[in-house]
Amino acid sequence: QVQLVQSGAEVKKPGSSVKVSCKASGGTFSSYAISWVRQAPGQGLEWMGGIIPIFGTANYAQKFQGRVTITADESTSTAYMELSSLRSEDTAVYYCARGSIRLAAAGPRVDAFDIWGQGTMVTVSS
Amino acid sequence: EIVLTQSPGTLSLSPGERATLSCRASQSVSSSYLAWYQQKPGQAPRLLIYGASSRATGIPDRFSGSGSGTDFTLTISRLEPEDFAVYYCQQYGSSPVTFGPGTKVDIK
């Protein structure tokens, strides 16, 4: 049974960066896409971006362009999300999620997110 | 970007009742790439429905999805105590992936 295990909670100062990891265990890693979704306290779900390890390409929501970097290390079956220039509004639970890959005319696309990590709380506070 | 709107915001029902949740898209969702997730407090979301109407692995058959184009529905035929939660729709047919704001199903 595939599981995604995320790194622990973080407390950061405004203006700093945070890097959250997501390790896949119990199954293949490269043949799926990993997305990152965040949820501010009491709010809904917000897609930040994702990566397809087998292609090594990441794409990002426009809102986070220039501030987020998503990478993957196939040798350790681990994906990473780094968010920089943190502000208080970035306080949220950050989830990684797995989706199957489908090939579309416009390039590879990700299907629904069938497996989620347990979430990582990131608190930004001075 | 496709904007998803969910209604109602909150649905107050009793166990055993039928729940009907709506998700409307600002433009047509490609090939019915529409999913529904359930989220309970302190937990990660769980995939219920993908492709608008296909149940994910292990999801009870009291959950069903329907719709196409811009209008989609999640139906819970008979609410069980464990079904009281927040439900999100998501479209994954166009980039960026977007989620609706959620519908909370609470106990009446």
Coordinates of C-alpha atoms in Angstrom, one line a residue:
Chain A
Q1 CA 0.0 0.0 0.0
V2 CA 1.5 3.3 -1.1
Q3 CA 1.9 6.0 1.5
L4 CA 3.1 9.5 1.4
V5 CA 4.9 10.6 4.5
Q6 CA 5.7 14.3 5.0
S7 CA 8.2 16.1 7.2
G8 CA 7.2 17.6 10.5
A9 CA 5.8 20.9 11.5
E10 CA 7.8 24.1 10.9
V11 CA 7.8 27.6 12.5
K12 CA 9.4 30.3 10.3
K13 CA 10.0 34.0 10.4
P14 CA 8.6 36.3 7.8
G15 CA 10.9 36.6 4.8
S16 CA 12.5 33.2 5.3
S17 CA 12.0 30.0 3.4
V18 CA 10.6 26.6 4.2
K19 CA 11.2 23.2 2.5
V20 CA 8.8 20.4 3.1
S21 CA 9.5 16.8 2.0
C22 CA 7.1 14.1 0.9
K23 CA 8.5 10.5 0.8
A24 CA 6.7 7.7 -1.0
S25 CA 6.8 4.2 0.4
G26 CA 5.4 0.9 -0.7
G27 CA 5.1 1.6 -4.4
T28 CA 6.5 3.2 -7.6
F29 CA 7.3 6.8 -7.5
S30 CA 8.5 8.0 -10.9
S31 CA 5.4 6.9 -12.8
Y32 CA 3.1 9.2 -10.9
A33 CA 2.8 13.0 -10.4
I34 CA 3.1 14.7 -7.1
S35 CA 1.2 17.8 -6.4
W36 CA 1.2 20.2 -3.5
V37 CA -2.0 21.6 -2.0
R38 CA -2.2 24.0 0.9
Q39 CA -5.0 24.8 3.3
A40 CA -5.0 27.9 5.5
P41 CA -6.7 27.6 8.9
G42 CA -10.5 27.2 8.4
Q43 CA -10.2 27.7 4.6
G44 CA -10.4 25.5 1.5
L45 CA -7.9 23.7 -0.7
E46 CA -5.5 25.6 -2.9
W47 CA -3.3 23.9 -5.6
M48 CA 0.2 25.2 -5.6
G49 CA 1.9 23.2 -8.3
G50 CA 3.2 19.7 -9.1
I51 CA 5.9 17.6 -10.7
I52 CA 6.1 14.6 -12.8
P53 CA 9.4 12.9 -11.7
I54 CA 9.8 10.8 -14.8
F55 CA 9.8 13.9 -16.9
G56 CA 11.5 16.1 -14.3
T57 CA 9.2 19.0 -15.1
A58 CA 7.3 21.1 -12.6
N59 CA 4.5 23.5 -13.1
Y60 CA 3.1 26.1 -10.7
A61 CA 0.0 28.0 -10.0
Q62 CA 0.5 31.6 -11.2
K63 CA -0.1 32.9 -7.7
F64 CA 3.1 31.1 -6.5
Q65 CA 5.3 31.6 -9.6
G66 CA 8.7 32.8 -8.5
R67 CA 8.2 31.9 -4.9
V68 CA 7.7 28.1 -5.0
T69 CA 10.1 25.4 -6.2
I70 CA 9.0 21.8 -6.5
T71 CA 11.6 19.1 -7.0
A72 CA 11.8 15.3 -6.9
D73 CA 14.6 12.9 -6.1
E74 CA 13.8 9.6 -7.7
S75 CA 16.6 7.8 -5.9
T76 CA 14.9 8.4 -2.5
S77 CA 11.3 8.5 -3.8
T78 CA 11.0 12.0 -2.2
A79 CA 9.4 15.2 -3.5
Y80 CA 10.1 18.6 -2.1
M81 CA 8.3 21.9 -2.0
E82 CA 10.2 25.0 -1.1
L83 CA 8.4 28.3 -0.5
S84 CA 10.3 31.5 -0.1
S85 CA 9.7 35.0 1.1
L86 CA 7.3 33.7 3.6
R87 CA 4.5 35.9 5.0
S88 CA 1.9 35.4 7.7
E89 CA -0.7 34.5 5.0
D90 CA 1.4 31.4 4.2
T91 CA 0.5 29.9 7.5
A92 CA -1.3 26.7 6.5
V93 CA -1.2 23.0 6.3
Y94 CA 0.7 21.8 3.2
Y95 CA -0.2 18.5 1.7
C96 CA 1.5 16.5 -1.0
A97 CA -0.8 14.3 -3.2
R98 CA -0.3 11.6 -5.8
G99 CA -2.0 11.5 -9.1
S100 CA -1.8 9.3 -12.2
I101 CA -0.4 10.8 -15.4
R102 CA -2.4 10.9 -18.6
L103 CA -1.1 12.1 -21.9
A104 CA -3.0 14.9 -23.5
A105 CA -2.5 16.9 -26.7
A106 CA -1.2 19.8 -24.7
G107 CA 1.3 17.6 -22.8
P108 CA 1.1 15.3 -19.8
R109 CA -1.7 16.0 -17.3
V110 CA -2.4 14.8 -13.8
D111 CA -5.5 12.8 -12.8
A112 CA -7.4 13.1 -9.5
F113 CA -5.3 12.9 -6.3
D114 CA -5.8 9.4 -5.0
I115 CA -3.2 9.3 -2.2
W116 CA -2.4 12.2 0.2
G117 CA 0.3 12.9 2.7
Q118 CA -0.7 13.5 6.3
G119 CA 0.0 17.3 6.0
T120 CA 2.7 19.6 7.3
M121 CA 1.7 22.6 9.4
V122 CA 3.8 25.6 8.5
T123 CA 3.4 28.6 10.8
V124 CA 4.9 32.0 9.8
S125 CA 5.2 34.3 12.7
S126 CA 7.6 36.9 14.0
Chain B
E1 CA -8.7 29.4 -14.9
I2 CA -11.8 27.4 -14.2
V3 CA -13.7 28.7 -11.2
L4 CA -15.8 26.1 -9.3
T5 CA -18.8 27.1 -7.2
Q6 CA -20.3 24.7 -4.7
S7 CA -23.8 24.9 -3.2
P8 CA -25.1 25.0 -0.6
G9 CA -22.4 26.2 1.6
T10 CA -23.7 24.1 4.5
L11 CA -26.2 21.3 4.4
S12 CA -27.9 20.3 7.7
L13 CA -29.3 16.8 7.5
S14 CA -30.0 13.8 9.8
P15 CA -28.5 10.3 9.5
G16 CA -30.4 8.2 7.0
E17 CA -31.3 11.2 4.8
R18 CA -30.2 11.8 1.3
A19 CA -27.6 14.5 0.6
T20 CA -27.3 16.3 -2.8
L21 CA -24.3 18.5 -3.3
S22 CA -23.8 20.7 -6.4
C23 CA -20.6 21.9 -8.1
R24 CA -20.8 24.4 -11.0
A25 CA -17.9 25.3 -13.2
S26 CA -17.3 28.7 -14.9
Q27 CA -16.6 26.9 -18.2
S28 CA -16.9 23.3 -19.4
V29 CA -14.8 20.8 -17.6
S30 CA -12.8 18.8 -20.2
S31 CA -13.8 15.2 -20.6
S32 CA -15.6 15.3 -17.2
Y33 CA -12.3 15.5 -15.3
L34 CA -14.1 16.3 -12.1
A35 CA -13.4 14.8 -8.7
W36 CA -15.0 14.9 -5.3
Y37 CA -13.1 14.7 -2.0
Q38 CA -14.2 14.3 1.6
Q39 CA -12.3 15.9 4.4
K40 CA -12.8 15.5 8.1
P41 CA -11.3 17.8 10.8
G42 CA -7.6 17.2 11.2
Q43 CA -7.4 14.8 8.3
A44 CA -6.2 15.0 4.7
P45 CA -8.8 15.0 2.0
R46 CA -9.9 11.6 0.7
L47 CA -10.8 10.9 -3.0
L48 CA -14.4 9.8 -3.4
I49 CA -15.2 10.2 -7.0
Y50 CA -13.2 10.8 -10.2
G51 CA -14.1 11.2 -13.8
A52 CA -17.4 12.8 -12.5
S53 CA -19.0 9.4 -11.7
S54 CA -16.4 6.7 -11.0
R55 CA -16.0 5.7 -7.3
A56 CA -12.5 5.5 -6.0
T57 CA -11.2 2.3 -4.4
G58 CA -13.0 1.4 -1.2
I59 CA -15.7 4.0 -1.5
P60 CA -19.1 2.8 -0.5
D61 CA -21.8 2.7 -3.1
R62 CA -24.0 5.2 -1.2
F63 CA -21.7 7.8 -2.8
S64 CA -22.4 8.6 -6.4
G65 CA -21.4 11.3 -8.8
S66 CA -23.1 12.6 -11.9
G67 CA -23.0 15.5 -14.4
S68 CA -21.0 16.8 -17.3
G69 CA -20.0 20.1 -18.9
T70 CA -20.5 22.7 -16.2
D71 CA -22.9 21.1 -13.7
F72 CA -21.9 18.2 -11.4
T73 CA -23.6 16.5 -8.4
L74 CA -22.4 14.4 -5.6
T75 CA -25.2 12.3 -4.0
I76 CA -25.0 10.4 -0.7
S77 CA -28.0 8.2 -0.7
R78 CA -28.3 7.6 3.0
L79 CA -26.1 9.5 5.4
E80 CA -24.1 7.5 7.8
P81 CA -22.7 9.1 11.0
E82 CA -19.2 9.1 9.4
D83 CA -20.3 11.0 6.4
F84 CA -20.6 14.3 8.2
A85 CA -17.7 16.2 6.8
V86 CA -16.7 18.9 4.2
Y87 CA -16.8 17.9 0.6
Y88 CA -14.8 19.6 -2.2
C89 CA -15.1 19.3 -5.9
Q90 CA -12.0 19.6 -8.1
Q91 CA -11.4 20.0 -11.8
Y92 CA -8.3 18.5 -13.3
G93 CA -9.0 18.8 -17.0
S94 CA -7.4 22.2 -17.4
S95 CA -4.4 23.8 -15.9
P96 CA -4.3 25.1 -13.3
V97 CA -6.1 22.4 -11.2
T98 CA -8.8 24.2 -9.2
F99 CA -11.0 23.3 -6.2
G100 CA -14.4 24.5 -5.2
P101 CA -14.9 26.2 -1.8
G102 CA -16.5 23.2 -0.2
T103 CA -19.9 22.1 1.2
K104 CA -20.1 21.3 4.9
V105 CA -22.5 18.5 5.7
D106 CA -23.4 18.7 9.3
I107 CA -25.9 17.0 11.7
K108 CA -29.3 18.5 12.0

